[in-house]
PDB file of C-alpha atoms in Angstrom:
ATOM      1  CA  MET A   1      18.610 124.864 363.716  1.00  0.00           C
ATOM      2  CA  VAL A   2      14.969 125.474 365.541  1.00  0.00           C
ATOM      3  CA  ALA A   3      16.758 125.936 368.530  1.00  0.00           C
ATOM      4  CA  ALA A   4      18.719 128.750 366.681  1.00  0.00           C
ATOM      5  CA  VAL A   5      15.969 130.101 365.248  1.00  0.00           C
ATOM      6  CA  LEU A   6      14.193 130.409 368.757  1.00  0.00           C
ATOM      7  CA  GLU A   7      17.161 131.629 370.752  1.00  0.00           C
ATOM      8  CA  GLU A   8      17.364 134.288 367.916  1.00  0.00           C
ATOM      9  CA  THR A   9      13.726 135.265 367.215  1.00  0.00           C
ATOM     10  CA  GLY A  10      12.052 134.189 370.258  1.00  0.00           C
ATOM     11  CA  ARG A  11       9.703 132.485 367.334  1.00  0.00           C
ATOM     12  CA  VAL A  12       9.836 129.945 364.702  1.00  0.00           C
ATOM     13  CA  ASP A  13       6.604 131.079 362.142  1.00  0.00           C
ATOM     14  CA  GLY A  14       6.799 129.058 359.001  1.00  0.00           C
ATOM     15  CA  LEU A  15       9.118 125.906 358.081  1.00  0.00           C
ATOM     16  CA  VAL A  16       9.331 125.180 354.294  1.00  0.00           C
ATOM     17  CA  ASN A  17      10.770 121.358 353.683  1.00  0.00           C
ATOM     18  CA  ASN A  18      12.199 121.767 350.175  1.00  0.00           C
ATOM     19  CA  ALA A  19      14.786 119.102 350.054  1.00  0.00           C
ATOM     20  CA  GLY A  20      14.129 116.512 347.664  1.00  0.00           C
ATOM     21  CA  ILE A  21      16.385 114.105 345.463  1.00  0.00           C
ATOM     22  CA  ASN A  22      15.284 111.406 342.577  1.00  0.00           C
ATOM     23  CA  ALA A  23      16.635 108.629 341.692  1.00  0.00           C
ATOM     24  CA  ALA A  24      17.971 107.148 337.608  1.00  0.00           C
ATOM     25  CA  PRO A  25      14.057 105.995 336.137  1.00  0.00           C
ATOM     26  CA  VAL A  26      14.137 102.114 336.891  1.00  0.00           C
ATOM     27  CA  PRO A  27      11.298  99.970 336.458  1.00  0.00           C
ATOM     28  CA  LEU A  28       9.102  98.949 340.156  1.00  0.00           C
ATOM     29  CA  ALA A  29      11.078  95.789 340.457  1.00  0.00           C
ATOM     30  CA  GLY A  30      14.585  97.701 339.850  1.00  0.00           C
ATOM     31  CA  ALA A  31      14.139 100.611 342.109  1.00  0.00           C
ATOM     32  CA  ALA A  32      17.377 100.139 343.960  1.00  0.00           C
ATOM     33  CA  ASP A  33      17.800 103.782 345.263  1.00  0.00           C
ATOM     34  CA  PHE A  34      13.962 103.344 346.881  1.00  0.00           C
ATOM     35  CA  GLU A  35      14.913 103.952 350.494  1.00  0.00           C
ATOM     36  CA  GLU A  36      17.629 106.574 349.883  1.00  0.00           C
ATOM     37  CA  VAL A  37      15.035 108.673 348.069  1.00  0.00           C
ATOM     38  CA  VAL A  38      12.104 108.018 350.767  1.00  0.00           C
ATOM     39  CA  ALA A  39      14.670 108.774 353.639  1.00  0.00           C
ATOM     40  CA  THR A  40      15.016 112.474 351.804  1.00  0.00           C
ATOM     41  CA  ASN A  41      12.012 113.315 350.494  1.00  0.00           C
ATOM     42  CA  LEU A  42       9.481 111.893 353.178  1.00  0.00           C
ATOM     43  CA  THR A  43      11.150 111.308 356.271  1.00  0.00           C
ATOM     44  CA  GLY A  44      13.311 114.278 356.225  1.00  0.00           C
ATOM     45  CA  PRO A  45      10.251 116.882 356.181  1.00  0.00           C
ATOM     46  CA  PHE A  46       8.633 114.495 358.606  1.00  0.00           C
ATOM     47  CA  HIS A  47      11.348 115.260 361.238  1.00  0.00           C
ATOM     48  CA  GLY A  48      11.590 118.773 359.945  1.00  0.00           C
ATOM     49  CA  MET A  49       7.626 119.319 361.189  1.00  0.00           C
ATOM     50  CA  GLN A  50       8.126 117.088 364.654  1.00  0.00           C
ATOM     51  CA  ALA A  51      11.463 119.943 365.065  1.00  0.00           C
ATOM     52  CA  VAL A  52       8.870 122.890 364.544  1.00  0.00           C
ATOM     53  CA  ILE A  53       5.210 121.551 365.796  1.00  0.00           C
ATOM     54  CA  PRO A  54       6.093 122.304 370.072  1.00  0.00           C
ATOM     55  CA  ALA A  55       7.436 125.840 368.954  1.00  0.00           C
ATOM     56  CA  MET A  56       4.473 126.285 366.998  1.00  0.00           C
ATOM     57  CA  ARG A  57       2.159 125.206 369.747  1.00  0.00           C
ATOM     58  CA  ALA A  58       3.442 127.305 372.303  1.00  0.00           C
ATOM     59  CA  GLN A  59       3.272 130.163 370.210  1.00  0.00           C
ATOM     60  CA  GLY A  60      -0.107 129.715 369.200  1.00  0.00           C
ATOM     61  CA  GLY A  61       0.417 128.744 365.456  1.00  0.00           C
ATOM     62  CA  GLY A  62       2.273 128.674 362.557  1.00  0.00           C
ATOM     63  CA  SER A  63       2.521 127.616 358.945  1.00  0.00           C
ATOM     64  CA  ILE A  64       4.336 124.243 357.329  1.00  0.00           C
ATOM     65  CA  VAL A  65       4.722 124.173 353.584  1.00  0.00           C
ATOM     66  CA  ASN A  66       5.864 120.649 352.348  1.00  0.00           C
ATOM     67  CA  VAL A  67       7.081 120.897 348.637  1.00  0.00           C
ATOM     68  CA  SER A  68       5.900 117.973 347.054  1.00  0.00           C
ATOM     69  CA  SER A  69       5.681 117.262 343.089  1.00  0.00           C
ATOM     70  CA  SER A  70       3.262 116.516 340.229  1.00  0.00           C
ATOM     71  CA  GLY A  71       4.234 113.367 340.744  1.00  0.00           C
ATOM     72  CA  GLY A  72       2.821 113.027 344.023  1.00  0.00           C
ATOM     73  CA  LEU A  73      -0.532 114.116 342.230  1.00  0.00           C
ATOM     74  CA  MET A  74      -0.462 111.366 339.806  1.00  0.00           C
ATOM     75  CA  GLY A  75       1.724 107.860 338.840  1.00  0.00           C
ATOM     76  CA  ILE A  76       4.672 108.951 336.701  1.00  0.00           C
ATOM     77  CA  PRO A  77       6.347 105.487 335.255  1.00  0.00           C
ATOM     78  CA  LEU A  78       9.721 104.657 336.288  1.00  0.00           C
ATOM     79  CA  THR A  79       9.760 106.878 339.469  1.00  0.00           C
ATOM     80  CA  ALA A  80       8.525 104.423 342.505  1.00  0.00           C
ATOM     81  CA  GLY A  81      10.648 105.938 345.081  1.00  0.00           C
ATOM     82  CA  TYR A  82      10.183 109.132 343.943  1.00  0.00           C
ATOM     83  CA  ALA A  83       6.416 108.649 343.728  1.00  0.00           C
ATOM     84  CA  ALA A  84       6.195 107.017 346.808  1.00  0.00           C
ATOM     85  CA  SER A  85       7.875 109.548 348.644  1.00  0.00           C
ATOM     86  CA  LYS A  86       5.962 112.418 347.240  1.00  0.00           C
ATOM     87  CA  TRP A  87       2.311 110.739 347.660  1.00  0.00           C
ATOM     88  CA  GLY A  88       3.561 109.867 351.321  1.00  0.00           C
ATOM     89  CA  LEU A  89       4.282 113.418 351.559  1.00  0.00           C
ATOM     90  CA  ARG A  90       0.791 114.332 350.615  1.00  0.00           C
ATOM     91  CA  GLY A  91      -0.493 112.263 353.386  1.00  0.00           C
ATOM     92  CA  VAL A  92       1.666 113.553 355.681  1.00  0.00           C
ATOM     93  CA  THR A  93       0.521 117.139 355.339  1.00  0.00           C
ATOM     94  CA  ARG A  94      -3.113 116.271 355.024  1.00  0.00           C
ATOM     95  CA  VAL A  95      -2.673 114.319 358.228  1.00  0.00           C
ATOM     96  CA  GLY A  96      -0.689 117.191 359.597  1.00  0.00           C
ATOM     97  CA  ALA A  97      -3.514 119.744 358.473  1.00  0.00           C
ATOM     98  CA  VAL A  98      -5.942 117.743 360.623  1.00  0.00           C
ATOM     99  CA  GLU A  99      -4.604 117.151 363.653  1.00  0.00           C
ATOM    100  CA  LEU A 100      -2.676 121.007 364.056  1.00  0.00           C
ATOM    101  CA  ALA A 101      -5.584 123.085 362.998  1.00  0.00           C
ATOM    102  CA  ARG A 102      -6.855 122.988 366.614  1.00  0.00           C
ATOM    103  CA  HIS A 103      -3.717 124.916 367.587  1.00  0.00           C
ATOM    104  CA  LYS A 104      -3.625 127.423 364.677  1.00  0.00           C
ATOM    105  CA  ILE A 105      -0.968 125.455 362.748  1.00  0.00           C
ATOM    106  CA  ARG A 106      -1.531 125.127 358.876  1.00  0.00           C
ATOM    107  CA  VAL A 107      -0.255 122.257 356.803  1.00  0.00           C
ATOM    108  CA  ASN A 108      -0.186 122.525 353.078  1.00  0.00           C
ATOM    109  CA  SER A 109       1.742 121.338 350.428  1.00  0.00           C
ATOM    110  CA  VAL A 110       2.769 122.305 346.896  1.00  0.00           C
ATOM    111  CA  HIS A 111       3.404 120.483 343.859  1.00  0.00           C
ATOM    112  CA  PRO A 112       5.530 121.925 341.154  1.00  0.00           C
ATOM    113  CA  GLY A 113       5.854 119.839 337.725  1.00  0.00           C
ATOM    114  CA  MET A 114       9.532 120.593 336.125  1.00  0.00           C
ATOM    115  CA  VAL A 115      11.374 123.376 337.217  1.00  0.00           C
ATOM    116  CA  TYR A 116      14.693 124.687 335.885  1.00  0.00           C
ATOM    117  CA  THR A 117      16.992 124.352 338.150  1.00  0.00           C
ATOM    118  CA  GLN A 118      21.072 123.710 337.841  1.00  0.00           C
ATOM    119  CA  MET A 119      20.170 120.285 338.714  1.00  0.00           C
ATOM    120  CA  THR A 120      17.447 119.416 336.289  1.00  0.00           C
ATOM    121  CA  ALA A 121      19.699 121.570 333.324  1.00  0.00           C
ATOM    122  CA  GLU A 122      22.575 118.798 334.498  1.00  0.00           C
ATOM    123  CA  SER A 123      20.062 115.583 334.564  1.00  0.00           C
ATOM    124  CA  ALA A 124      17.207 116.105 332.309  1.00  0.00           C
ATOM    125  CA  GLY A 125      19.023 118.517 329.883  1.00  0.00           C
ATOM    126  CA  LEU A 126      15.923 121.021 330.343  1.00  0.00           C
ATOM    127  CA  VAL A 127      16.002 124.144 328.996  1.00  0.00           C
ATOM    128  CA  GLU A 128      14.326 127.484 329.515  1.00  0.00           C
ATOM    129  CA  GLY A 129      12.049 129.182 327.308  1.00  0.00           C
ATOM    130  CA  GLU A 130       8.873 128.887 325.438  1.00  0.00           C
ATOM    131  CA  GLY A 131       8.206 125.680 323.905  1.00  0.00           C
ATOM    132  CA  ASN A 132      11.059 124.030 325.327  1.00  0.00           C
ATOM    133  CA  TYR A 133       8.920 121.131 327.279  1.00  0.00           C
ATOM    134  CA  PRO A 134       5.978 119.926 325.367  1.00  0.00           C
ATOM    135  CA  PRO A 135       4.756 117.660 327.809  1.00  0.00           C
ATOM    136  CA  ALA A 136       3.575 120.656 329.962  1.00  0.00           C
ATOM    137  CA  PRO A 137       0.208 122.010 328.340  1.00  0.00           C
ATOM    138  CA  ILE A 138       1.892 125.066 329.024  1.00  0.00           C
ATOM    139  CA  GLY A 139       4.930 124.276 326.848  1.00  0.00           C
ATOM    140  CA  ARG A 140       7.690 125.076 329.061  1.00  0.00           C
ATOM    141  CA  VAL A 141       9.221 124.335 332.489  1.00  0.00           C
ATOM    142  CA  ALA A 142       8.790 126.269 335.674  1.00  0.00           C
ATOM    143  CA  ARG A 143      10.859 129.112 337.121  1.00  0.00           C
ATOM    144  CA  ALA A 144      11.822 129.021 340.804  1.00  0.00           C
ATOM    145  CA  GLU A 145      10.279 131.986 341.370  1.00  0.00           C
ATOM    146  CA  GLU A 146       6.829 130.620 340.201  1.00  0.00           C
ATOM    147  CA  ILE A 147       6.965 127.700 342.747  1.00  0.00           C
ATOM    148  CA  GLY A 148       8.078 130.292 345.653  1.00  0.00           C
ATOM    149  CA  GLY A 149       5.176 132.392 344.613  1.00  0.00           C
ATOM    150  CA  ALA A 150       2.939 129.743 345.682  1.00  0.00           C
ATOM    151  CA  VAL A 151       4.877 128.718 348.898  1.00  0.00           C
ATOM    152  CA  VAL A 152       5.139 132.319 350.241  1.00  0.00           C
ATOM    153  CA  TYR A 153       1.335 133.233 350.128  1.00  0.00           C
ATOM    154  CA  LEU A 154       0.727 129.944 351.913  1.00  0.00           C
ATOM    155  CA  LEU A 155       3.102 130.914 354.586  1.00  0.00           C
ATOM    156  CA  SER A 156       1.779 134.496 355.028  1.00  0.00           C
ATOM    157  CA  ASP A 157      -1.140 135.911 356.700  1.00  0.00           C
ATOM    158  CA  GLU A 158      -3.275 135.705 353.465  1.00  0.00           C
ATOM    159  CA  ALA A 159      -3.353 132.208 354.114  1.00  0.00           C
ATOM    160  CA  THR A 160      -4.719 132.275 357.418  1.00  0.00           C
ATOM    161  CA  TYR A 161      -7.950 130.195 356.731  1.00  0.00           C
ATOM    162  CA  THR A 162      -5.692 127.590 353.921  1.00  0.00           C
ATOM    163  CA  THR A 163      -4.656 124.524 355.476  1.00  0.00           C
ATOM    164  CA  GLY A 164      -4.751 121.053 353.889  1.00  0.00           C
ATOM    165  CA  ALA A 165      -4.365 122.465 350.708  1.00  0.00           C
ATOM    166  CA  GLU A 166      -2.416 121.116 347.552  1.00  0.00           C
ATOM    167  CA  ILE A 167      -1.776 123.531 345.279  1.00  0.00           C
ATOM    168  CA  ALA A 168      -0.070 122.313 341.963  1.00  0.00           C
ATOM    169  CA  VAL A 169       1.834 124.659 340.266  1.00  0.00           C
ATOM    170  CA  ASP A 170       2.843 122.542 337.049  1.00  0.00           C
ATOM    171  CA  GLY A 171       1.564 124.656 333.960  1.00  0.00           C
ATOM    172  CA  ALA A 172      -1.439 122.317 333.725  1.00  0.00           C
ATOM    173  CA  TRP A 173       0.564 118.929 333.879  1.00  0.00           C
ATOM    174  CA  THR A 174      -1.621 117.131 335.921  1.00  0.00           C
ATOM    175  CA  ALA A 175      -4.934 119.014 335.173  1.00  0.00           C
ATOM    176  CA  GLY A 176      -5.929 116.482 332.973  1.00  0.00           C
ATOM    177  CA  ILE A 177      -3.780 114.760 330.430  1.00  0.00           C
ATOM    178  CA  ALA A 178      -1.281 112.147 331.801  1.00  0.00           C
ATOM    179  CA  PRO A 179       2.512 113.545 330.507  1.00  0.00           C
ATOM    180  CA  ILE A 180       3.166 110.046 328.823  1.00  0.00           C
ATOM    181  CA  ALA A 181       0.075 110.943 326.647  1.00  0.00           C
ATOM    182  CA  LEU A 182       1.264 114.147 325.444  1.00  0.00           C
ATOM    183  CA  LEU A 183       4.705 112.356 324.277  1.00  0.00           C
ATOM    184  CA  GLY A 184       2.950 109.783 322.345  1.00  0.00           C
ATOM    185  CA  PRO A 185       2.693 106.653 321.859  1.00  0.00           C
ATOM    186  CA  GLU A 186       5.891 105.929 320.318  1.00  0.00           C
ATOM    187  CA  PHE A 187       8.010 107.326 323.702  1.00  0.00           C
ATOM    188  CA  ALA A 188       5.379 105.660 325.411  1.00  0.00           C
ATOM    189  CA  ASP A 189       6.336 102.228 323.780  1.00  0.00           C
ATOM    190  CA  ALA A 190      10.294 103.371 324.204  1.00  0.00           C
ATOM    191  CA  LEU A 191       9.917 103.947 327.726  1.00  0.00           C
ATOM    192  CA  LEU A 192       7.658 101.305 329.286  1.00  0.00           C
ATOM    193  CA  GLY A 193       8.876  98.702 326.740  1.00  0.00           C
TER     194      GLY A 193
END
């Protein structure tokens, strides 16, 4: 992909690592899909970064945005592989920011909360609209374009001094109260046993 872009345009100005999967919620001891989730959510973006860094160095800079998750900013029960991958992506982002700053390559991460997509609608039964997602203090799930706005900013020339940043776009989910507390003790007891 990088070779094709270089051939067509002569530059690679930005990379957005946005692929991600989750596994069925299971306790830490039973995280059967751990390696598959880590391979997609952490190893994949790492390889994406490796692929664009030489071109960005040669051209004198660029911007890499890793889409992590609010699950990379706090612990969410029953998400061992997902959480490990998103916390790991957060670490790779920060290391990249420090290592690549001298080459004018910016590396930042965006941490969405729950986003309404076809996948989340089918897997989690999410519904768009105000009041349809009580765990987020804002009371709803995000729209994809709300996450995209943060990504576009980080790719733009407006963010030329921003590197190593972690932008939570999560409706205040990680601002203070853990999601499990918002759901109440009955839900926590049912979830955690």
